[in-house]
Short mmCIF file of N, CA and C and ligand atoms in Angstrom, two decimals:
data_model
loop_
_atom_site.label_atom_id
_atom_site.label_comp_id
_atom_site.label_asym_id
_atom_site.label_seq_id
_atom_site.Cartn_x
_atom_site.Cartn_y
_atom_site.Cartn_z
N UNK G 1 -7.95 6.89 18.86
CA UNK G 1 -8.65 6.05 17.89
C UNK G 1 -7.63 5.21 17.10
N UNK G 2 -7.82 4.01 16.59
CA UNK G 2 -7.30 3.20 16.38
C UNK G 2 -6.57 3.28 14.70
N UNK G 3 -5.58 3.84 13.92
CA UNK G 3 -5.19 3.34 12.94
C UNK G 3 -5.85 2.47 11.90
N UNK G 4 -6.24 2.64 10.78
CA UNK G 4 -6.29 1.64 9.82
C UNK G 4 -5.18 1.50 9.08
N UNK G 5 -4.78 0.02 8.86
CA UNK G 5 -3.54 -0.32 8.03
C UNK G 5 -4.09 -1.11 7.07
N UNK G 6 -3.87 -0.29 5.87
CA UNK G 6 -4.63 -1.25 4.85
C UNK G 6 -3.29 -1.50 3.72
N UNK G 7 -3.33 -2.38 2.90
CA UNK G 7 -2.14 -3.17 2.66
C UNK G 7 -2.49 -4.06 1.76
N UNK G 8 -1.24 -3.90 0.23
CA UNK G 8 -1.60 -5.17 -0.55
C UNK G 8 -0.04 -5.65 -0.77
N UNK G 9 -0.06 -6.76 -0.65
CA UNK G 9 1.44 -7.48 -1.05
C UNK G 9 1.35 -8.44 -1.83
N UNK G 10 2.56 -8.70 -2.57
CA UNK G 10 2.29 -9.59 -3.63
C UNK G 10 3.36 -11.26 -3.07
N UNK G 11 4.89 -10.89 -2.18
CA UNK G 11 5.54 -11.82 -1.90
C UNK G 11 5.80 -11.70 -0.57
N UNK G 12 5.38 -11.01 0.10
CA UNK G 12 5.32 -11.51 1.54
C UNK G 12 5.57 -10.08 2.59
N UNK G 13 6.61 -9.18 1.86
CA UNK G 13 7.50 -7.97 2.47
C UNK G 13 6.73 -7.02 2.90
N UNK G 14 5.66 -6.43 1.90
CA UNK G 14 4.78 -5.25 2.67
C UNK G 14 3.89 -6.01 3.75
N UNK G 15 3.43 -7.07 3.38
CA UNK G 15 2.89 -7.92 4.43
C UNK G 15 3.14 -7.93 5.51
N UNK G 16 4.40 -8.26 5.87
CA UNK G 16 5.63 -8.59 6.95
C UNK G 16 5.27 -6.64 7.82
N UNK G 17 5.78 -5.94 6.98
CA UNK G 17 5.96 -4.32 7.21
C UNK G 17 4.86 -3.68 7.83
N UNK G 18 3.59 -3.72 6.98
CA UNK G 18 1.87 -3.89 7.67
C UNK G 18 1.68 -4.30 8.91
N UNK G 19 2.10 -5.77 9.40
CA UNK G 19 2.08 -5.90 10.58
C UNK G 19 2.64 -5.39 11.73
N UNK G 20 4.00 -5.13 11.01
CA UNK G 20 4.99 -4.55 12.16
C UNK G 20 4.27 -2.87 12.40
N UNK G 21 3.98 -2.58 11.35
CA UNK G 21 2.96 -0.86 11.70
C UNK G 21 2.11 -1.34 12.43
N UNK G 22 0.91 -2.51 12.39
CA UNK G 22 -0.12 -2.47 13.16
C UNK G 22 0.53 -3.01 14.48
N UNK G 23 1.09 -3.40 14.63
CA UNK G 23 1.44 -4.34 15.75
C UNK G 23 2.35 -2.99 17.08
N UNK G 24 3.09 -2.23 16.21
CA UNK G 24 3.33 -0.93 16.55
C UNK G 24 2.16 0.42 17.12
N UNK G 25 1.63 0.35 15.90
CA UNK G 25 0.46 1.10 16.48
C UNK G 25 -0.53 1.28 16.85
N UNK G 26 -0.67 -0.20 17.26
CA UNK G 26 -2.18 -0.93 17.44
C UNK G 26 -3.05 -0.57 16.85
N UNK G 27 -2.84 -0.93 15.38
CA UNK G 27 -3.76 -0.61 14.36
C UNK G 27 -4.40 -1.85 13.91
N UNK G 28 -5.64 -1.40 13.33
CA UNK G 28 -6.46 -2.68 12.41
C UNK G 28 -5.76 -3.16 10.97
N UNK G 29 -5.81 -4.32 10.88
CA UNK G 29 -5.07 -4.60 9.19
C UNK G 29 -6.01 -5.14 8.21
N UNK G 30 -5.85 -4.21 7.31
CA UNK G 30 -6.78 -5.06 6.34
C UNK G 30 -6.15 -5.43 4.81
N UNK G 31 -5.70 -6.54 4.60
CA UNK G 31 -5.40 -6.73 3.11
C UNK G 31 -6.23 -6.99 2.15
N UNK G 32 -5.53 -5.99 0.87
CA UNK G 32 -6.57 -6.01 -0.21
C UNK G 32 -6.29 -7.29 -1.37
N UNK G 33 -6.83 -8.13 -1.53
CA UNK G 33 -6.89 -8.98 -2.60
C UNK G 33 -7.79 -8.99 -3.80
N UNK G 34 -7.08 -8.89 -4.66
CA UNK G 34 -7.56 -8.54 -5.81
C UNK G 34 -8.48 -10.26 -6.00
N UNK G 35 -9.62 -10.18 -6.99
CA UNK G 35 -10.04 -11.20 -7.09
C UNK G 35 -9.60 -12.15 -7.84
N UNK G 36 -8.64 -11.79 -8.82
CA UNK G 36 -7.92 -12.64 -9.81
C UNK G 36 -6.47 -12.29 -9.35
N UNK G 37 -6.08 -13.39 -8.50
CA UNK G 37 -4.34 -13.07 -7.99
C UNK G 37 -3.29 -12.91 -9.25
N UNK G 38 -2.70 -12.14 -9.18
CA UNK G 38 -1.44 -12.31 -10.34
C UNK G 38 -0.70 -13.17 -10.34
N UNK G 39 0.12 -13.93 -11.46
CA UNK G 39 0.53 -15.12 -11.61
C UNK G 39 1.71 -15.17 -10.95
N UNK G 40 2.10 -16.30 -10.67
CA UNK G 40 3.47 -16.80 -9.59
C UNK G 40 4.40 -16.51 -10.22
N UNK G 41 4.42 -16.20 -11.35
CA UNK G 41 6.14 -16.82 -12.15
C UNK G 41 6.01 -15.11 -11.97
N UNK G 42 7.37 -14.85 -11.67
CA UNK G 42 7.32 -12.96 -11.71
C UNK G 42 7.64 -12.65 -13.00
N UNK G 43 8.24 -13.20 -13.41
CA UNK G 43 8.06 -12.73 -15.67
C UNK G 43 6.58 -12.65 -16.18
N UNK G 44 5.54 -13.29 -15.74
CA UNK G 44 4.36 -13.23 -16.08
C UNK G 44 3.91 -12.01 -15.45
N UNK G 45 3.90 -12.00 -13.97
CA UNK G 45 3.61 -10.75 -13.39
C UNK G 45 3.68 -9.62 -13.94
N UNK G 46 4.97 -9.48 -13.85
CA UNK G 46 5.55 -7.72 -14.57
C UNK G 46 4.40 -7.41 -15.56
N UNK G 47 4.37 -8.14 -16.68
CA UNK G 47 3.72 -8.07 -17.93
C UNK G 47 2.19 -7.98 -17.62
N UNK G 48 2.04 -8.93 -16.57
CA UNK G 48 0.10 -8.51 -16.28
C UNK G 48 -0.03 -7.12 -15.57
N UNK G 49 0.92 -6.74 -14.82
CA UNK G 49 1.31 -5.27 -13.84
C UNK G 49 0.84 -3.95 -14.74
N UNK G 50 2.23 -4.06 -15.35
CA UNK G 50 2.07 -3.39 -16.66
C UNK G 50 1.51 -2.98 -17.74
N UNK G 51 0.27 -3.75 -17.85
CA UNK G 51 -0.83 -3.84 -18.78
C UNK G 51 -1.47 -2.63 -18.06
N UNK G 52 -1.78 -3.43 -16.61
CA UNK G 52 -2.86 -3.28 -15.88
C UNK G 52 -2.06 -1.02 -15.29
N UNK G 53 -1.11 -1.04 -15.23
CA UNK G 53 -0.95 0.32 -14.74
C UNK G 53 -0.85 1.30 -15.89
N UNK G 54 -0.26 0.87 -17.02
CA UNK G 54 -0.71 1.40 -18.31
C UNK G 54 -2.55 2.23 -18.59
N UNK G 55 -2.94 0.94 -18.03
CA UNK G 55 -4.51 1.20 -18.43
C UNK G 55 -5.03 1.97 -17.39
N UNK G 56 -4.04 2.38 -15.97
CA UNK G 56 -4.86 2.78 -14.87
C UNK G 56 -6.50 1.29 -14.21
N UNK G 57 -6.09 0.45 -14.59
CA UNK G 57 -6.97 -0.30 -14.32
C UNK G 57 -7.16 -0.94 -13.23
N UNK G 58 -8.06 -0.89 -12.67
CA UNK G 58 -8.55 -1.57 -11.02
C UNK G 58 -9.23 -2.57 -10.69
N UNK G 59 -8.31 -3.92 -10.57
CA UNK G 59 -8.57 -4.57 -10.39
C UNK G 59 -9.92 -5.01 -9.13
N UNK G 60 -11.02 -5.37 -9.33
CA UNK G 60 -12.46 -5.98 -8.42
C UNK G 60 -11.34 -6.57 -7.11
N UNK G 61 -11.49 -6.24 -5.87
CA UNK G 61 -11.18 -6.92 -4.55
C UNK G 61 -12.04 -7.66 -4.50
N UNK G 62 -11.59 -8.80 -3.29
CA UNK G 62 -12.31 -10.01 -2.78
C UNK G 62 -13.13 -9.79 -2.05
N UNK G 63 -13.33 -8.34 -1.36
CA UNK G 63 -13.46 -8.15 -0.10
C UNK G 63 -14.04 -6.28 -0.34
N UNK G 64 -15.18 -6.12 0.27
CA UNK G 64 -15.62 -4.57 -0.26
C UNK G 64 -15.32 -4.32 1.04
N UNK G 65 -14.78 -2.83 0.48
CA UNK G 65 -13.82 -1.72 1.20
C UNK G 65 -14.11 -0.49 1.49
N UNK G 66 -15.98 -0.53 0.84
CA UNK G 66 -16.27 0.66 1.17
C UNK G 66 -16.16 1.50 2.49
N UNK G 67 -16.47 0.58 3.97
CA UNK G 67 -16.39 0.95 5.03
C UNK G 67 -14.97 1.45 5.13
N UNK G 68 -15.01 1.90 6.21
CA UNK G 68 -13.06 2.47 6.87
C UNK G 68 -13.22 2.83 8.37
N UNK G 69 -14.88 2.06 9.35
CA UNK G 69 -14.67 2.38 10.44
C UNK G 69 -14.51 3.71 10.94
N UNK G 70 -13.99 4.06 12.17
CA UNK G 70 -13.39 5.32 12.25
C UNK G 70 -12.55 6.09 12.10
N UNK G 71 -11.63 5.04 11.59
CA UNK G 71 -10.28 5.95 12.06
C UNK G 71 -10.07 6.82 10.96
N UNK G 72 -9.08 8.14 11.66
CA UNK G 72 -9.03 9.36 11.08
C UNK G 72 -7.66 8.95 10.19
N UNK G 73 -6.71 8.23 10.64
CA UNK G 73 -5.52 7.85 10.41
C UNK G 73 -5.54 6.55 9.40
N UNK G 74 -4.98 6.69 8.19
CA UNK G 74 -4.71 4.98 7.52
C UNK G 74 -3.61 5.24 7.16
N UNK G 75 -3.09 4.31 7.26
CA UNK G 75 -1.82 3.93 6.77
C UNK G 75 -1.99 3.06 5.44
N UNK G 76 -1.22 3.32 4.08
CA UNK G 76 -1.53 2.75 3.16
C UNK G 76 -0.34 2.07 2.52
N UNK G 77 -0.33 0.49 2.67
CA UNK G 77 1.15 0.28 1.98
C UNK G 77 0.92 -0.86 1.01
N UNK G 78 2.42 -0.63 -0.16
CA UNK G 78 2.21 -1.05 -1.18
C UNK G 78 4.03 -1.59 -1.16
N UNK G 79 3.95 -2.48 -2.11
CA UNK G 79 5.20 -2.74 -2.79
C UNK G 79 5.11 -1.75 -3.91
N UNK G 80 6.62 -0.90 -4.49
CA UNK G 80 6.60 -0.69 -5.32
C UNK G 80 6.56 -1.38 -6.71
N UNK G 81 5.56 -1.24 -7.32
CA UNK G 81 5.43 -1.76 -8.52
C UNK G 81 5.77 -1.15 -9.57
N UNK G 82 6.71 -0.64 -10.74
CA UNK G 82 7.44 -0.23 -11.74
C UNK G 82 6.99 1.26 -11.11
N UNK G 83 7.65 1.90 -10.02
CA UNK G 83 7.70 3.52 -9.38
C UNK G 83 6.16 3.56 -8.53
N UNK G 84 5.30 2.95 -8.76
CA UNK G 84 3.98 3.09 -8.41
C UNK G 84 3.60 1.84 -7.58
N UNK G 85 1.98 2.81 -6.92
CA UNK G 85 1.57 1.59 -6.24
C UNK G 85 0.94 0.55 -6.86
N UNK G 86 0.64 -0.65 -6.44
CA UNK G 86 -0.18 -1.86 -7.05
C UNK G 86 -1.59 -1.64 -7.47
N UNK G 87 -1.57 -2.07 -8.45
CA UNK G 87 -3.06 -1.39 -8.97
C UNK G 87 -4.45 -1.95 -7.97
N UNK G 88 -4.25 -3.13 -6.96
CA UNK G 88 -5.28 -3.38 -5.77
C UNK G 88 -5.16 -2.24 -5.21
N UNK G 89 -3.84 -1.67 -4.75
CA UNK G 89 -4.19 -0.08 -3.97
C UNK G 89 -4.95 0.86 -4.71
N UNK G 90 -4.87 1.12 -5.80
CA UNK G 90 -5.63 2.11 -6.82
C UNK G 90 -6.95 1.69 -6.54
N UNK G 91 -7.47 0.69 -6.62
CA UNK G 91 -9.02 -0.05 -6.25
C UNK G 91 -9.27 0.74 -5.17
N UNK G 92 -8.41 0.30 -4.01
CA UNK G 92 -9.05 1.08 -2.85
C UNK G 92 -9.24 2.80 -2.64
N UNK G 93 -8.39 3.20 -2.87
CA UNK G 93 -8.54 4.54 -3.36
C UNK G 93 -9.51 4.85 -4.10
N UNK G 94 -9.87 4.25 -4.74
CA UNK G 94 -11.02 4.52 -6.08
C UNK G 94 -12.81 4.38 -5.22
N UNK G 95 -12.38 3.73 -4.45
CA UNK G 95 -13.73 2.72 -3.55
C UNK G 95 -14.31 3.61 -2.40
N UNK G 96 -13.03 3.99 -1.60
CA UNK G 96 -13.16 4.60 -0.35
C UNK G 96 -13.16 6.00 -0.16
N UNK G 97 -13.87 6.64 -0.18
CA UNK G 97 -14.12 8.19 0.67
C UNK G 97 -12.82 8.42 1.63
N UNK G 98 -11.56 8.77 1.08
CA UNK G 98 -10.82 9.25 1.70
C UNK G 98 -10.62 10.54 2.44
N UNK G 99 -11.63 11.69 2.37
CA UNK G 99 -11.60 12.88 2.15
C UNK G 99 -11.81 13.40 3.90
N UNK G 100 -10.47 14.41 4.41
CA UNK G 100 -10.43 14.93 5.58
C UNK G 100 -9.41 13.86 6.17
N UNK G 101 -9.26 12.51 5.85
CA UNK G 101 -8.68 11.46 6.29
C UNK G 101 -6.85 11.78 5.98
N UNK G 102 -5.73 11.41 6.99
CA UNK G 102 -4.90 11.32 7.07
C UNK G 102 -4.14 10.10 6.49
N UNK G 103 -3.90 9.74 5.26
CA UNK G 103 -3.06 8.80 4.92
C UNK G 103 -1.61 8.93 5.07
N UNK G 104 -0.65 7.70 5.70
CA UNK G 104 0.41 7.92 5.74
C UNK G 104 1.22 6.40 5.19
N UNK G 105 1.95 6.87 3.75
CA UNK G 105 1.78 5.86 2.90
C UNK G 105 3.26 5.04 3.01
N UNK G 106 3.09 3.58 2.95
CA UNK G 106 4.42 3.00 3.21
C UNK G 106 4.42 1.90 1.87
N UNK G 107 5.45 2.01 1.61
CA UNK G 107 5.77 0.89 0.36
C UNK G 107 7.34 -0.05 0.85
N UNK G 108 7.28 -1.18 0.11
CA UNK G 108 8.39 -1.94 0.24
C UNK G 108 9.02 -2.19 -1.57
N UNK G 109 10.56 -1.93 -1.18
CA UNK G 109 11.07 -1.78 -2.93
C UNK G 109 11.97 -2.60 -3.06
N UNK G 110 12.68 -2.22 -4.21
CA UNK G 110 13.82 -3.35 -4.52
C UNK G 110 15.16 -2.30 -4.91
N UNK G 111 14.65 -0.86 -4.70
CA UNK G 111 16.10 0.34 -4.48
C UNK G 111 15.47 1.50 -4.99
N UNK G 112 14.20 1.05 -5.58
CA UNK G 112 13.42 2.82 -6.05
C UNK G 112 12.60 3.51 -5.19
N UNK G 113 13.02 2.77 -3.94
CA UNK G 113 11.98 3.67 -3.13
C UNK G 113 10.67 3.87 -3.44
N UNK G 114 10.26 5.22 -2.83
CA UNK G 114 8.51 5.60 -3.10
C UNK G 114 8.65 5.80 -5.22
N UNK G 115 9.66 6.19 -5.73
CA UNK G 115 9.78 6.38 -6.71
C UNK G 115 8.18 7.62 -7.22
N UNK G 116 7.38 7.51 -7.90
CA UNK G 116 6.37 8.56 -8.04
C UNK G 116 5.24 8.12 -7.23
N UNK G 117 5.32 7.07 -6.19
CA UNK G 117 4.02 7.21 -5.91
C UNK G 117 3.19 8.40 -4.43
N UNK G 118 3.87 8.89 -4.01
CA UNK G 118 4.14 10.48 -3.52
C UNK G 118 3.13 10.76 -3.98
N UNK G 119 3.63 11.16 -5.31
CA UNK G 119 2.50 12.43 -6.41
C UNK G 119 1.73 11.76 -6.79
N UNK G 120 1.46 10.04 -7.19
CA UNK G 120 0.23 9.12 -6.94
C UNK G 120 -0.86 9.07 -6.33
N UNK G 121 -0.41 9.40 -5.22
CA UNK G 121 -1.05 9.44 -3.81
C UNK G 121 -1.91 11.44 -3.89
N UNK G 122 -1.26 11.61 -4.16
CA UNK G 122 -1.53 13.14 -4.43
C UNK G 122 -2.78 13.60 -5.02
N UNK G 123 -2.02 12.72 -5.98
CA UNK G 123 -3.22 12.98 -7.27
C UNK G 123 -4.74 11.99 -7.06
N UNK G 124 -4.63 11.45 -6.36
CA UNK G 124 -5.79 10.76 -6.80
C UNK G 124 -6.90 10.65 -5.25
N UNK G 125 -5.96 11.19 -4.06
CA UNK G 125 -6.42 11.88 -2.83
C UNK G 125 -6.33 13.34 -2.47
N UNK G 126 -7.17 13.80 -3.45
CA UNK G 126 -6.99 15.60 -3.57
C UNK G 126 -7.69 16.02 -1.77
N UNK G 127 -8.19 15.44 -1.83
CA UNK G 127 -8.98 15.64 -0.43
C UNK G 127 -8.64 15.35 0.74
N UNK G 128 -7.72 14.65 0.97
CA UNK G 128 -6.80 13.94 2.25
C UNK G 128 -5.38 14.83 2.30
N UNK G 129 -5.32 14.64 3.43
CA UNK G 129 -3.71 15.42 4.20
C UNK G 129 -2.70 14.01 3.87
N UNK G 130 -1.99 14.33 3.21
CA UNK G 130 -0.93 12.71 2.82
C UNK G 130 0.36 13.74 3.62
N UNK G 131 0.82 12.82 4.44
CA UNK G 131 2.24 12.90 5.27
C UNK G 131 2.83 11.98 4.24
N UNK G 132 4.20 12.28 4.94
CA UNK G 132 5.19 11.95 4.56
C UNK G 132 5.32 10.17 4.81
N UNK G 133 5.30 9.23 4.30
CA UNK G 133 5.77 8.20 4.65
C UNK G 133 7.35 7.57 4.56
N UNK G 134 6.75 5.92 4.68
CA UNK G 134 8.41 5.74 4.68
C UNK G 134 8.56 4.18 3.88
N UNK G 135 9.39 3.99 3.29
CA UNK G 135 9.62 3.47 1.99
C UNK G 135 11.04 2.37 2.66
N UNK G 136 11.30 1.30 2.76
CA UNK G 136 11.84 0.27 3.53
C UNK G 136 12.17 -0.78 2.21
N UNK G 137 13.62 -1.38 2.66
CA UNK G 137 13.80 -2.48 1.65
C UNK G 137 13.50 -3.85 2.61
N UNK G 138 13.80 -5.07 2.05
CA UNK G 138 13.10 -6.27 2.65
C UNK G 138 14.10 -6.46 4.00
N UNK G 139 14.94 -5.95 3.98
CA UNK G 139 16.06 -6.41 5.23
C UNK G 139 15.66 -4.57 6.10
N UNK G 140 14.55 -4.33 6.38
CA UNK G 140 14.67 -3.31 7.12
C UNK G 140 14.62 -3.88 8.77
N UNK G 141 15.19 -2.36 9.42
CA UNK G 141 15.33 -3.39 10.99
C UNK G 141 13.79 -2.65 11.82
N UNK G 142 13.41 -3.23 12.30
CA UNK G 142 12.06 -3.44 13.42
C UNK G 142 12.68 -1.73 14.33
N UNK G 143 13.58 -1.48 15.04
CA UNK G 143 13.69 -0.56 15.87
C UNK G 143 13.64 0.37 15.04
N UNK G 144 14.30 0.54 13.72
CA UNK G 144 14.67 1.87 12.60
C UNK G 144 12.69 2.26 12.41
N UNK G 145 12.04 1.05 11.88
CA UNK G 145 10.88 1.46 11.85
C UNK G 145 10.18 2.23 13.35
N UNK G 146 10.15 1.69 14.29
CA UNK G 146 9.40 1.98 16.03
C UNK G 146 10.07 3.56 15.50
N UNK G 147 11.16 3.91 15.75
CA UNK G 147 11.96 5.13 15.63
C UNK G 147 10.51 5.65 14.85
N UNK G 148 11.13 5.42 13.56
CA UNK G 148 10.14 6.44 12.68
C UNK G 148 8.99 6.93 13.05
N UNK G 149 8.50 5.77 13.84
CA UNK G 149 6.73 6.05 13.98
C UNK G 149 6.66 6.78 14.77
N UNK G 150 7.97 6.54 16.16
CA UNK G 150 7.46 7.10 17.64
C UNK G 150 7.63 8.37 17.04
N UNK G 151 8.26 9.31 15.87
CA UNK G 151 8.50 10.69 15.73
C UNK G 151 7.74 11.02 14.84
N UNK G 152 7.01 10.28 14.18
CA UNK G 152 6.36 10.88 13.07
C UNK G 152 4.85 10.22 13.45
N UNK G 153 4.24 10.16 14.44
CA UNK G 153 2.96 10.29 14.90
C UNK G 153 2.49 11.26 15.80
C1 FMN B 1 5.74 -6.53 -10.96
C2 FMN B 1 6.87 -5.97 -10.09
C3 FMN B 1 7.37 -4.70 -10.36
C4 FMN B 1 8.37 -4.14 -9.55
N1 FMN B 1 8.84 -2.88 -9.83
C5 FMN B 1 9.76 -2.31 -9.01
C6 FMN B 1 10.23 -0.96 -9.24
O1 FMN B 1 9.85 -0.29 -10.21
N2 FMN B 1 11.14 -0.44 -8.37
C7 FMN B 1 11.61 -1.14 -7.27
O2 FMN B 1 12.42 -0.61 -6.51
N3 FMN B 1 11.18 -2.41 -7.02
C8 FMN B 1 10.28 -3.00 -7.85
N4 FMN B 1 9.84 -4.29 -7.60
C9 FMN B 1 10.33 -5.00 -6.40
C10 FMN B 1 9.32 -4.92 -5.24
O3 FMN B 1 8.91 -3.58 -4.99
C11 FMN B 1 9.93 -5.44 -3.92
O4 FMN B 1 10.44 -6.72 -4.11
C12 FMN B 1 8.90 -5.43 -2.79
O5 FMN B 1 9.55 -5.42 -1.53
C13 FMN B 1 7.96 -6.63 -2.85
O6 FMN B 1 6.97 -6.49 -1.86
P1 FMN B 1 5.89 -7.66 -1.61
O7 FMN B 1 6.66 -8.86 -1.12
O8 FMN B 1 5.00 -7.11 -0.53
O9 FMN B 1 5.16 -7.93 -2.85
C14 FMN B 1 8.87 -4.88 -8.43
C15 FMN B 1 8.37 -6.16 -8.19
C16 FMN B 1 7.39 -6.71 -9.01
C17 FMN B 1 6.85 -8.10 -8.73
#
């Protein structure tokens, strides 16, 4: 059965990473867009981020997410956003019946890695088996990823 790769990016990198998983595991991709995009200038960003993860707040998608198809498997990736995931991922989590489902969570950083979102993921999918994922900077190489997957699927 086919993978779901569901995925929010803000500058291009988890984007880029998403595909290379689906394209790898012949998975479905689905990106989450929040309905009010965050602003271009990244000094504005941080500060709308920050509000918004402070408050735990979940931003409305463009696009309802209740479905998830069949697959037993999603893959869930995020840029790290100040240690955590993007509050569009929190939406989906919040939306979708994850429960019995295998998430295996990938983020793209700028040197903090998964930083807390591990125990993110934890906490807020008490009901799902969360593996171990894998956490990539923007210059990651295409074979290092295939590697990972071919051993950790
Ligand atoms: C609002 C904001 C907060 C960020 N916070 C962190 C952080 O806490 N730790 C880190 O390593 N990188 C942080 N970054 C860098 C991004 O995680 C990194 O550039 C990522 O690869 C961007 O992915 P994207 O192009 O899919 O949006 C932050 C970037 C932004 C815009």
């Amino acid at each position: 059965m086919k993978p779901l790769v569901v995925y929010y990016s803000y500058s291009g990198i988890t984007r880029r990473l998403a595909e290379d998983i689906a394209l790898i595991t012949d998975g479905d991709l689905r990106e989450l867009k929040p309905q009010k995009p965050y602003s271009f200038s990244y000094h504005t960003a941080i500060k709308e981020v920050r509000k918004e993860i402070e408050r735990g707040y979940c931003p409305p998608l463009m696009e309802r997410t209740e479905s998830m198809g069949d697959s037993e498997v999603v893959f869930i990736g995020s840029p790290n956003w100040l240690k955590t995931f993007a509050p569009p991922v929190l939406s989906f989590l919040r939306t979708v019946d994850l429960s019995n489902k295998t998430i295996i969570p990938f983020c793209t950083h700028g040197g903090g890695g998964f930083g807390n979102m591990m125990e993110d993921y934890k906490r807020e999918c008490k009901n799902s088996i969360i593996k171990d994922g894998i956490a990539l900077k923007a210059d990651y190489n295409f074979d290092e990823l295939k590697n990972w997957l071919d051993s950790n699927l």
